[in-house]
mmCIF file of C-alpha atoms and ligand atoms in Angstrom:
data_model
loop_
_atom_site.group_PDB
_atom_site.id
_atom_site.type_symbol
_atom_site.label_atom_id
_atom_site.label_comp_id
_atom_site.label_asym_id
_atom_site.label_seq_id
_atom_site.Cartn_x
_atom_site.Cartn_y
_atom_site.Cartn_z
ATOM 1 C CA UNK A 16 -18.602 15.689 -26.627
ATOM 2 C CA UNK A 17 -16.231 13.796 -28.856
ATOM 3 C CA UNK A 18 -15.497 15.993 -31.852
ATOM 4 C CA UNK A 19 -14.555 13.193 -34.255
ATOM 5 C CA UNK A 20 -17.969 11.577 -33.640
ATOM 6 C CA UNK A 21 -19.861 14.741 -34.661
ATOM 7 C CA UNK A 22 -19.766 15.060 -38.485
ATOM 8 C CA UNK A 23 -20.926 18.693 -38.320
ATOM 9 C CA UNK A 24 -17.406 19.819 -37.358
ATOM 10 C CA UNK A 25 -16.224 18.864 -40.845
ATOM 11 C CA UNK A 26 -18.234 21.821 -42.129
ATOM 12 C CA UNK A 27 -16.044 24.532 -40.586
ATOM 13 C CA UNK A 28 -12.746 26.087 -41.718
ATOM 14 C CA UNK A 29 -9.580 25.473 -39.683
ATOM 15 C CA UNK A 30 -6.067 27.008 -40.018
ATOM 16 C CA UNK A 31 -4.087 23.777 -40.227
ATOM 17 C CA UNK A 32 -0.646 25.010 -41.292
ATOM 18 C CA UNK A 33 1.464 28.195 -41.438
ATOM 19 C CA UNK A 34 1.758 28.849 -45.189
ATOM 20 C CA UNK A 35 5.546 29.314 -44.942
ATOM 21 C CA UNK A 36 5.891 25.619 -44.019
ATOM 22 C CA UNK A 37 4.527 24.794 -47.462
ATOM 23 C CA UNK A 38 7.586 25.201 -49.601
ATOM 24 C CA UNK A 39 7.387 24.302 -53.278
ATOM 25 C CA UNK A 40 7.359 20.605 -53.969
ATOM 26 C CA UNK A 41 7.208 19.587 -50.310
ATOM 27 C CA UNK A 42 3.857 18.149 -49.249
ATOM 28 C CA UNK A 43 2.866 18.334 -45.582
ATOM 29 C CA UNK A 44 0.481 16.221 -43.595
ATOM 30 C CA UNK A 45 -1.968 17.131 -40.861
ATOM 31 C CA UNK A 46 -4.555 15.140 -38.911
ATOM 32 C CA UNK A 47 -7.873 17.003 -38.834
ATOM 33 C CA UNK A 48 -10.818 15.531 -36.909
ATOM 34 C CA UNK A 49 -9.090 12.166 -36.896
ATOM 35 C CA UNK A 50 -8.471 12.094 -40.669
ATOM 36 C CA UNK A 51 -5.068 12.386 -42.234
ATOM 37 C CA UNK A 52 -4.844 14.988 -44.958
ATOM 38 C CA UNK A 53 -2.024 15.975 -47.296
ATOM 39 C CA UNK A 54 -1.423 19.604 -48.227
ATOM 40 C CA UNK A 55 0.702 20.960 -51.057
ATOM 41 C CA UNK A 56 0.952 23.909 -53.461
ATOM 42 C CA UNK A 57 -0.695 23.443 -56.859
ATOM 43 C CA UNK A 58 0.677 24.765 -60.177
ATOM 44 C CA UNK A 59 -0.735 28.237 -59.400
ATOM 45 C CA UNK A 60 0.994 28.267 -56.002
ATOM 46 C CA UNK A 61 -2.297 27.900 -54.136
ATOM 47 C CA UNK A 62 -2.553 25.424 -51.261
ATOM 48 C CA UNK A 63 -4.497 22.220 -51.984
ATOM 49 C CA UNK A 64 -5.666 19.459 -49.604
ATOM 50 C CA UNK A 65 -6.882 15.895 -50.162
ATOM 51 C CA UNK A 66 -7.201 12.767 -48.053
ATOM 52 C CA UNK A 67 -3.743 11.399 -47.276
ATOM 53 C CA UNK A 68 -4.503 7.918 -48.569
ATOM 54 C CA UNK A 69 -4.060 6.773 -52.146
ATOM 55 C CA UNK A 70 -7.118 5.090 -53.719
ATOM 56 C CA UNK A 71 -4.854 2.425 -55.280
ATOM 57 C CA UNK A 72 -3.164 0.630 -52.348
ATOM 58 C CA UNK A 73 -3.758 3.180 -49.595
ATOM 59 C CA UNK A 74 -0.214 4.543 -49.288
ATOM 60 C CA UNK A 75 0.216 7.972 -47.690
ATOM 61 C CA UNK A 76 0.442 10.569 -50.433
ATOM 62 C CA UNK A 77 2.391 12.960 -48.186
ATOM 63 C CA UNK A 78 5.454 10.738 -48.597
ATOM 64 C CA UNK A 79 5.332 11.434 -52.322
ATOM 65 C CA UNK A 80 6.248 14.578 -54.213
ATOM 66 C CA UNK A 81 4.599 17.369 -56.117
ATOM 67 C CA UNK A 82 4.774 17.047 -59.904
ATOM 68 C CA UNK A 83 3.098 19.490 -62.300
ATOM 69 C CA UNK A 84 1.050 20.907 -59.418
ATOM 70 C CA UNK A 85 -0.315 17.450 -58.530
ATOM 71 C CA UNK A 86 0.518 15.202 -55.593
ATOM 72 C CA UNK A 87 2.294 12.071 -56.778
ATOM 73 C CA UNK A 88 1.923 8.864 -54.777
ATOM 74 C CA UNK A 89 5.238 7.457 -53.470
ATOM 75 C CA UNK A 90 4.149 3.842 -54.176
ATOM 76 C CA UNK A 91 3.310 3.578 -57.927
ATOM 77 C CA UNK A 92 3.396 7.197 -59.038
ATOM 78 C CA UNK A 93 -0.285 7.947 -59.579
ATOM 79 C CA UNK A 94 -0.951 11.688 -59.535
ATOM 80 C CA UNK A 95 -3.933 13.573 -58.136
ATOM 81 C CA UNK A 96 -4.981 17.191 -58.661
ATOM 82 C CA UNK A 97 -6.506 19.535 -56.084
ATOM 83 C CA UNK A 98 -9.987 18.180 -56.868
ATOM 84 C CA UNK A 99 -8.754 14.669 -56.003
ATOM 85 C CA UNK A 100 -8.970 13.515 -59.620
ATOM 86 C CA UNK A 101 -6.289 11.145 -60.860
ATOM 87 C CA UNK A 102 -4.452 12.930 -63.678
ATOM 88 C CA UNK A 103 -1.671 10.482 -64.432
ATOM 89 C CA UNK A 104 -1.065 6.739 -64.051
ATOM 90 C CA UNK A 105 2.420 5.838 -65.292
ATOM 91 C CA UNK A 106 1.315 2.236 -65.992
ATOM 92 C CA UNK A 107 -1.617 3.277 -68.218
ATOM 93 C CA UNK A 108 -1.881 4.918 -71.631
ATOM 94 C CA UNK A 109 -3.210 8.487 -71.595
ATOM 95 C CA UNK A 110 -7.012 8.611 -71.720
ATOM 96 C CA UNK A 111 -7.396 5.216 -70.012
ATOM 97 C CA UNK A 112 -7.749 6.509 -66.432
ATOM 98 C CA UNK A 113 -11.018 5.468 -64.824
ATOM 99 C CA UNK A 114 -13.023 8.319 -63.231
ATOM 100 C CA UNK A 115 -13.246 6.112 -60.131
ATOM 101 C CA UNK A 116 -9.515 6.694 -59.540
ATOM 102 C CA UNK A 117 -10.163 9.516 -57.118
ATOM 103 C CA UNK A 118 -9.378 10.637 -53.579
ATOM 104 C CA UNK A 119 -11.527 12.904 -51.355
ATOM 105 C CA UNK A 120 -10.640 16.554 -51.826
ATOM 106 C CA UNK A 121 -11.198 19.337 -49.291
ATOM 107 C CA UNK A 122 -11.754 23.078 -49.454
ATOM 108 C CA UNK A 123 -8.367 24.757 -49.065
ATOM 109 C CA UNK A 124 -7.302 28.395 -49.160
ATOM 110 C CA UNK A 125 -4.797 30.827 -47.673
ATOM 111 C CA UNK A 126 -5.736 33.509 -45.125
ATOM 112 C CA UNK A 127 -3.749 35.509 -42.525
ATOM 113 C CA UNK A 128 -0.581 33.561 -43.382
ATOM 114 C CA UNK A 129 -2.142 30.141 -42.770
ATOM 115 C CA UNK A 130 -3.571 27.326 -44.869
ATOM 116 C CA UNK A 131 -7.271 26.909 -43.991
ATOM 117 C CA UNK A 132 -9.068 23.639 -44.697
ATOM 118 C CA UNK A 133 -12.758 22.709 -44.640
ATOM 119 C CA UNK A 134 -13.577 19.024 -45.070
ATOM 120 C CA UNK A 135 -17.223 19.504 -46.083
ATOM 121 C CA UNK A 136 -19.710 22.068 -47.379
ATOM 122 C CA UNK A 137 -18.802 25.166 -45.282
ATOM 123 C CA UNK A 138 -21.516 26.397 -42.930
ATOM 124 C CA UNK A 139 -19.877 29.802 -42.562
ATOM 125 C CA UNK A 140 -16.850 31.716 -43.801
ATOM 126 C CA UNK A 141 -13.368 31.949 -42.299
ATOM 127 C CA UNK A 142 -13.502 34.509 -39.421
ATOM 128 C CA UNK A 143 -13.185 38.025 -40.767
ATOM 129 C CA UNK A 144 -10.308 39.871 -39.052
ATOM 130 C CA UNK A 145 -10.168 43.350 -40.666
ATOM 131 C CA UNK A 146 -7.002 44.361 -38.758
ATOM 132 C CA UNK A 147 -5.082 41.632 -40.614
ATOM 133 C CA UNK A 148 -5.213 43.795 -43.751
ATOM 134 C CA UNK A 149 -5.105 47.182 -41.969
ATOM 135 C CA UNK A 150 -1.793 49.015 -42.566
ATOM 136 C CA UNK A 151 -1.893 50.355 -38.991
ATOM 137 C CA UNK A 152 -1.515 46.843 -37.654
ATOM 138 C CA UNK A 153 1.263 44.286 -37.871
ATOM 139 C CA UNK A 154 0.606 40.556 -37.759
ATOM 140 C CA UNK A 155 2.908 38.480 -35.554
ATOM 141 C CA UNK A 156 2.684 34.687 -35.876
ATOM 142 C CA UNK A 157 3.028 33.295 -32.357
ATOM 143 C CA UNK A 158 2.384 29.605 -31.714
ATOM 144 C CA UNK A 159 1.810 26.408 -33.664
ATOM 145 C CA UNK A 160 1.838 23.423 -31.326
ATOM 146 C CA UNK A 161 -0.198 20.467 -30.081
ATOM 147 C CA UNK A 162 -2.020 20.612 -26.748
ATOM 148 C CA UNK A 163 -3.560 17.519 -25.193
ATOM 149 C CA UNK A 164 -6.991 18.996 -24.565
ATOM 150 C CA UNK A 165 -10.326 19.710 -26.251
ATOM 151 C CA UNK A 166 -10.952 22.862 -28.283
ATOM 152 C CA UNK A 167 -13.958 23.825 -26.194
ATOM 153 C CA UNK A 168 -11.777 23.899 -23.062
ATOM 154 C CA UNK A 169 -9.414 26.327 -24.824
ATOM 155 C CA UNK A 170 -12.297 28.495 -26.033
ATOM 156 C CA UNK A 171 -14.046 28.834 -22.698
ATOM 157 C CA UNK A 172 -10.713 29.504 -21.001
ATOM 158 C CA UNK A 173 -10.215 32.574 -23.218
ATOM 159 C CA UNK A 174 -13.542 33.964 -22.011
ATOM 160 C CA UNK A 175 -13.040 32.969 -18.381
ATOM 161 C CA UNK A 176 -12.283 36.105 -16.371
ATOM 162 C CA UNK A 177 -11.981 34.220 -13.070
ATOM 163 C CA UNK A 178 -8.900 32.159 -13.925
ATOM 164 C CA UNK A 179 -6.150 34.831 -14.374
ATOM 165 C CA UNK A 180 -5.867 35.418 -10.615
ATOM 166 C CA UNK A 181 -5.012 31.740 -10.095
ATOM 167 C CA UNK A 182 -3.456 30.616 -13.384
ATOM 168 C CA UNK A 183 -1.587 33.685 -14.614
ATOM 169 C CA UNK A 184 0.308 34.263 -11.387
ATOM 170 C CA UNK A 185 3.625 35.077 -13.089
ATOM 171 C CA UNK A 186 2.158 37.160 -15.927
ATOM 172 C CA UNK A 187 -0.925 39.365 -15.489
ATOM 173 C CA UNK A 188 -3.215 37.809 -12.855
ATOM 174 C CA UNK A 189 -4.088 40.106 -9.986
ATOM 175 C CA UNK A 190 -4.968 38.812 -6.519
ATOM 176 C CA UNK A 191 -7.011 41.956 -5.938
ATOM 177 C CA UNK A 192 -9.247 41.190 -8.929
ATOM 178 C CA UNK A 193 -10.752 37.700 -8.672
ATOM 179 C CA UNK A 194 -13.778 38.850 -10.691
ATOM 180 C CA UNK A 195 -14.176 41.307 -13.585
ATOM 181 C CA UNK A 196 -15.675 44.763 -13.177
ATOM 182 C CA UNK A 197 -17.857 44.274 -16.225
ATOM 183 C CA UNK A 198 -19.245 41.330 -18.197
ATOM 184 C CA UNK A 199 -21.494 41.767 -21.213
ATOM 185 C CA UNK A 200 -22.460 38.967 -23.522
ATOM 186 C CA UNK A 201 -24.169 38.977 -26.879
ATOM 187 C CA UNK A 202 -25.017 36.021 -29.064
ATOM 188 C CA UNK A 203 -24.512 36.065 -32.828
ATOM 189 C CA UNK A 204 -25.433 33.508 -35.469
ATOM 190 C CA UNK A 205 -22.036 31.777 -35.470
ATOM 191 C CA UNK A 206 -20.571 32.762 -32.147
ATOM 192 C CA UNK A 207 -20.660 35.181 -29.257
ATOM 193 C CA UNK A 208 -19.347 38.632 -28.445
ATOM 194 C CA UNK A 209 -18.147 39.439 -24.967
ATOM 195 C CA UNK A 210 -17.006 42.650 -23.338
ATOM 196 C CA UNK A 211 -15.199 42.690 -20.050
ATOM 197 C CA UNK A 212 -13.028 44.926 -17.880
ATOM 198 C CA UNK A 213 -10.502 43.351 -15.554
ATOM 199 C CA UNK A 214 -7.832 44.745 -13.264
ATOM 200 C CA UNK A 215 -4.453 43.118 -13.981
ATOM 201 C CA UNK A 216 -0.826 43.402 -12.938
ATOM 202 C CA UNK A 217 2.116 44.061 -15.253
ATOM 203 C CA UNK A 218 5.456 42.381 -14.724
ATOM 204 C CA UNK A 219 8.602 44.158 -15.975
ATOM 205 C CA UNK A 220 8.577 42.728 -19.544
ATOM 206 C CA UNK A 221 4.938 43.663 -20.011
ATOM 207 C CA UNK A 222 5.515 47.201 -18.702
ATOM 208 C CA UNK A 223 8.181 47.603 -21.372
ATOM 209 C CA UNK A 224 6.011 46.016 -24.064
ATOM 210 C CA UNK A 225 3.057 48.246 -23.203
ATOM 211 C CA UNK A 226 5.131 51.369 -22.538
ATOM 212 C CA UNK A 227 3.431 51.645 -19.161
ATOM 213 C CA UNK A 228 5.339 52.811 -16.103
ATOM 214 C CA UNK A 229 3.063 51.021 -13.656
ATOM 215 C CA UNK A 230 2.669 47.477 -12.461
ATOM 216 C CA UNK A 231 -1.126 47.769 -12.418
ATOM 217 C CA UNK A 232 -3.545 48.500 -15.216
ATOM 218 C CA UNK A 233 -7.034 47.796 -16.446
ATOM 219 C CA UNK A 234 -7.641 45.542 -19.413
ATOM 220 C CA UNK A 235 -10.627 46.413 -21.526
ATOM 221 C CA UNK A 236 -11.389 43.277 -23.501
ATOM 222 C CA UNK A 237 -13.635 42.643 -26.433
ATOM 223 C CA UNK A 238 -13.756 38.982 -27.292
ATOM 224 C CA UNK A 239 -15.326 37.199 -30.182
ATOM 225 C CA UNK A 240 -15.916 33.490 -30.369
ATOM 226 C CA UNK A 241 -16.190 32.101 -33.877
ATOM 227 C CA UNK A 242 -17.723 28.656 -33.870
ATOM 228 C CA UNK A 243 -16.388 26.168 -33.325
ATOM 229 C CA UNK A 244 -12.825 26.790 -32.082
ATOM 230 C CA UNK A 245 -11.516 30.256 -32.911
ATOM 231 C CA UNK A 246 -11.332 33.027 -30.326
ATOM 232 C CA UNK A 247 -10.336 36.621 -30.870
ATOM 233 C CA UNK A 248 -9.286 38.636 -27.870
ATOM 234 C CA UNK A 249 -8.985 42.361 -28.434
ATOM 235 C CA UNK A 250 -7.280 44.099 -25.523
ATOM 236 C CA UNK A 251 -7.238 47.878 -25.324
ATOM 237 C CA UNK A 252 -4.843 49.625 -22.938
ATOM 238 C CA UNK A 253 -5.263 53.149 -21.532
ATOM 239 C CA UNK A 254 -2.370 54.419 -23.695
ATOM 240 C CA UNK A 255 -4.161 53.530 -26.972
ATOM 241 C CA UNK A 256 -2.280 50.332 -27.657
ATOM 242 C CA UNK A 257 -4.432 47.552 -29.089
ATOM 243 C CA UNK A 258 -3.271 43.960 -28.838
ATOM 244 C CA UNK A 259 -5.447 41.404 -30.648
ATOM 245 C CA UNK A 260 -4.877 37.707 -30.130
ATOM 246 C CA UNK A 261 -6.424 35.261 -32.587
ATOM 247 C CA UNK A 262 -6.284 31.691 -31.384
ATOM 248 C CA UNK A 263 -7.717 28.568 -32.983
ATOM 249 C CA UNK A 264 -7.735 25.170 -31.299
ATOM 250 C CA UNK A 265 -7.782 23.062 -34.466
ATOM 251 C CA UNK A 266 -9.311 19.673 -33.613
ATOM 252 C CA UNK A 267 -6.734 16.975 -34.379
ATOM 253 C CA UNK A 268 -8.764 14.245 -32.681
ATOM 254 C CA UNK A 269 -10.977 13.925 -29.605
ATOM 255 C CA UNK A 270 -8.208 14.560 -27.105
ATOM 256 C CA UNK A 271 -5.813 16.920 -28.853
ATOM 257 C CA UNK A 272 -5.864 20.302 -30.557
ATOM 258 C CA UNK A 273 -3.335 22.187 -32.636
ATOM 259 C CA UNK A 274 -2.988 25.624 -31.095
ATOM 260 C CA UNK A 275 -2.583 28.189 -33.856
ATOM 261 C CA UNK A 276 -2.090 31.682 -32.501
ATOM 262 C CA UNK A 277 -1.144 34.993 -34.052
ATOM 263 C CA UNK A 278 -1.512 38.527 -32.797
ATOM 264 C CA UNK A 279 -2.101 41.939 -34.319
ATOM 265 C CA UNK A 280 -0.861 45.193 -32.828
ATOM 266 C CA UNK A 281 -1.148 48.857 -33.748
ATOM 267 C CA UNK A 282 2.467 49.578 -32.804
ATOM 268 C CA UNK A 283 5.723 48.975 -34.637
ATOM 269 C CA UNK A 284 8.799 46.823 -34.307
ATOM 270 C CA UNK A 285 10.657 49.960 -33.155
ATOM 271 C CA UNK A 286 8.125 50.358 -30.302
ATOM 272 C CA UNK A 287 8.189 46.734 -29.188
ATOM 273 C CA UNK A 288 10.103 43.875 -30.737
ATOM 274 C CA UNK A 289 7.918 40.990 -31.982
ATOM 275 C CA UNK A 290 10.223 38.727 -29.995
ATOM 276 C CA UNK A 291 9.255 40.462 -26.731
ATOM 277 C CA UNK A 292 5.537 40.315 -27.578
ATOM 278 C CA UNK A 293 5.850 36.580 -28.247
ATOM 279 C CA UNK A 294 7.883 36.084 -25.103
ATOM 280 C CA UNK A 295 5.140 37.541 -22.864
ATOM 281 C CA UNK A 296 2.326 35.703 -24.677
ATOM 282 C CA UNK A 297 4.441 32.527 -24.460
ATOM 283 C CA UNK A 298 4.498 32.708 -20.676
ATOM 284 C CA UNK A 299 0.728 33.357 -20.586
ATOM 285 C CA UNK A 300 -0.151 30.436 -22.890
ATOM 286 C CA UNK A 301 2.101 28.002 -21.027
ATOM 287 C CA UNK A 302 0.262 28.870 -17.811
ATOM 288 C CA UNK A 303 -3.043 28.002 -19.543
ATOM 289 C CA UNK A 304 -1.620 24.856 -21.152
ATOM 290 C CA UNK A 305 -0.462 23.421 -17.816
ATOM 291 C CA UNK A 306 -4.034 23.546 -16.477
ATOM 292 C CA UNK A 307 -6.002 22.780 -19.651
ATOM 293 C CA UNK A 308 -4.065 19.581 -20.322
ATOM 294 C CA UNK A 309 -5.349 18.252 -16.984
ATOM 295 C CA UNK A 310 -9.023 18.777 -17.953
ATOM 296 C CA UNK A 311 -11.306 16.091 -19.371
ATOM 297 C CA UNK A 312 -11.402 16.339 -23.166
ATOM 298 C CA UNK A 313 -14.878 14.780 -23.288
ATOM 299 C CA UNK A 314 -16.494 18.124 -22.379
ATOM 300 C CA UNK A 315 -20.151 17.618 -21.457
ATOM 301 C CA UNK A 316 -22.501 19.945 -23.314
ATOM 302 C CA UNK A 317 -25.195 19.070 -20.793
ATOM 303 C CA UNK A 318 -24.598 21.774 -18.183
ATOM 304 C CA UNK A 319 -25.956 19.607 -15.362
ATOM 305 C CA UNK A 320 -22.808 17.433 -15.657
ATOM 306 C CA UNK A 321 -20.439 20.132 -14.324
ATOM 307 C CA UNK A 322 -20.818 22.886 -11.735
ATOM 308 C CA UNK A 323 -20.813 26.539 -12.751
ATOM 309 C CA UNK A 324 -20.466 30.098 -11.463
ATOM 310 C CA UNK A 325 -21.245 33.581 -12.704
ATOM 311 C CA UNK A 326 -18.030 34.005 -14.714
ATOM 312 C CA UNK A 327 -18.789 30.774 -16.644
ATOM 313 C CA UNK A 328 -21.590 32.435 -18.611
ATOM 314 C CA UNK A 329 -19.647 32.495 -21.915
ATOM 315 C CA UNK A 330 -18.727 28.797 -21.562
ATOM 316 C CA UNK A 331 -22.342 27.898 -20.814
ATOM 317 C CA UNK A 332 -23.525 29.789 -23.887
ATOM 318 C CA UNK A 333 -20.888 27.957 -25.978
ATOM 319 C CA UNK A 334 -22.326 24.626 -24.791
ATOM 320 C CA UNK A 335 -25.861 25.771 -25.609
ATOM 321 C CA UNK A 336 -24.828 26.880 -29.083
ATOM 322 C CA UNK A 337 -23.061 23.574 -29.760
ATOM 323 C CA UNK A 338 -26.154 21.667 -28.611
ATOM 324 C CA UNK A 339 -28.386 23.800 -30.845
ATOM 325 C CA UNK A 340 -26.026 23.225 -33.769
ATOM 326 C CA UNK A 341 -26.049 19.446 -33.287
ATOM 327 C CA UNK A 342 -29.831 19.451 -32.987
ATOM 328 C CA UNK A 343 -30.261 21.605 -36.119
ATOM 329 C CA UNK A 344 -28.277 19.093 -38.164
ATOM 330 C CA UNK A 345 -29.836 15.945 -36.716
ATOM 331 C CA UNK A 346 -26.945 14.955 -34.472
ATOM 332 C CA UNK A 347 -26.963 14.052 -30.799
ATOM 333 C CA UNK A 348 -24.049 14.631 -28.467
ATOM 334 C CA UNK A 349 -21.596 11.728 -28.555
ATOM 335 C CA UNK A 350 -19.639 11.091 -25.377
ATOM 336 C CA UNK A 351 -17.604 8.244 -23.904
ATOM 337 C CA UNK A 352 -20.666 7.086 -22.027
ATOM 338 C CA UNK A 353 -23.149 7.340 -24.922
HETATM 339 S S1 LIG B 458 -0.650 3.093 -53.716
HETATM 340 FE FE1 LIG B 458 -0.641 4.990 -54.683
HETATM 341 S S2 LIG B 458 -0.093 4.574 -56.711
HETATM 342 FE FE2 LIG B 458 -0.199 2.632 -55.793
HETATM 343 FE FE1 LIG B 459 -5.585 32.113 -19.571
#
């Protein structure tokens, strides 16, 4: 499936930018589903997003500046508000601006410390993560980087309990546990829920982070997939520690995704430094990245095109749900060969 060829993906929310990168007056650009967008803060301080192409002579608005809460084109100074309406043309008298002077505007809001954008009529809300506003939890921003792979590969990897033994050899993978002890799957309207128990190892840094004096433990995982490309992994440890990873593979284009990851923990900085938490998760994600960037980004939704095993159940259900979604909105799967 080629995500830029499936218009339905424009109808979901994606966390495109950490909000702290959006300083006053400095627009930012991002490529979402193959389209360049410009993001800035409006007069109220709220993030705004429109197509990064001026309707006059097509210059990139992100090279301009923010004036009176509007984005001002770097070429001839036309200004556009968050609805994409042209509010000022320096070469025209006030009141003479044609309503056709307009650029496409997108849904844009802030949540969990990120700017979320939806390029169409949203099909569902931004994933609800109650721990993000729970005083017992702290939110640690972790990664914001481009991976050369498809979002679906990242999503199914999160739910793949067979890969840690082989991929996470320097972090938590255990040779004694090539399969999980438990796998339970439940479908929801806009995703899936998955419960699993897996024996893992703990290297020194992780033993310190988890306050565990053993190099072996059991991970009890509750995972949620939010269509299309957000995964939440909630890991409970025997000592009561909860570590929640929220990871979105924002679709930049067919072959690349912006990995946006933060975590939530019910401990404090005095217990474990954020830096140490990030350091362990860094090693884990780099192990995944090395493999995922070798996979084919044109992921076939037709399950007869790849081979499968028992632990692939979540990935198979993801494919089925994508196919059902395409069908429900009159689309057919677009691939390199179609
Ligand atoms: S190209 Fe934007 S104002 Fe002319
Ligand atoms: Fe992994």
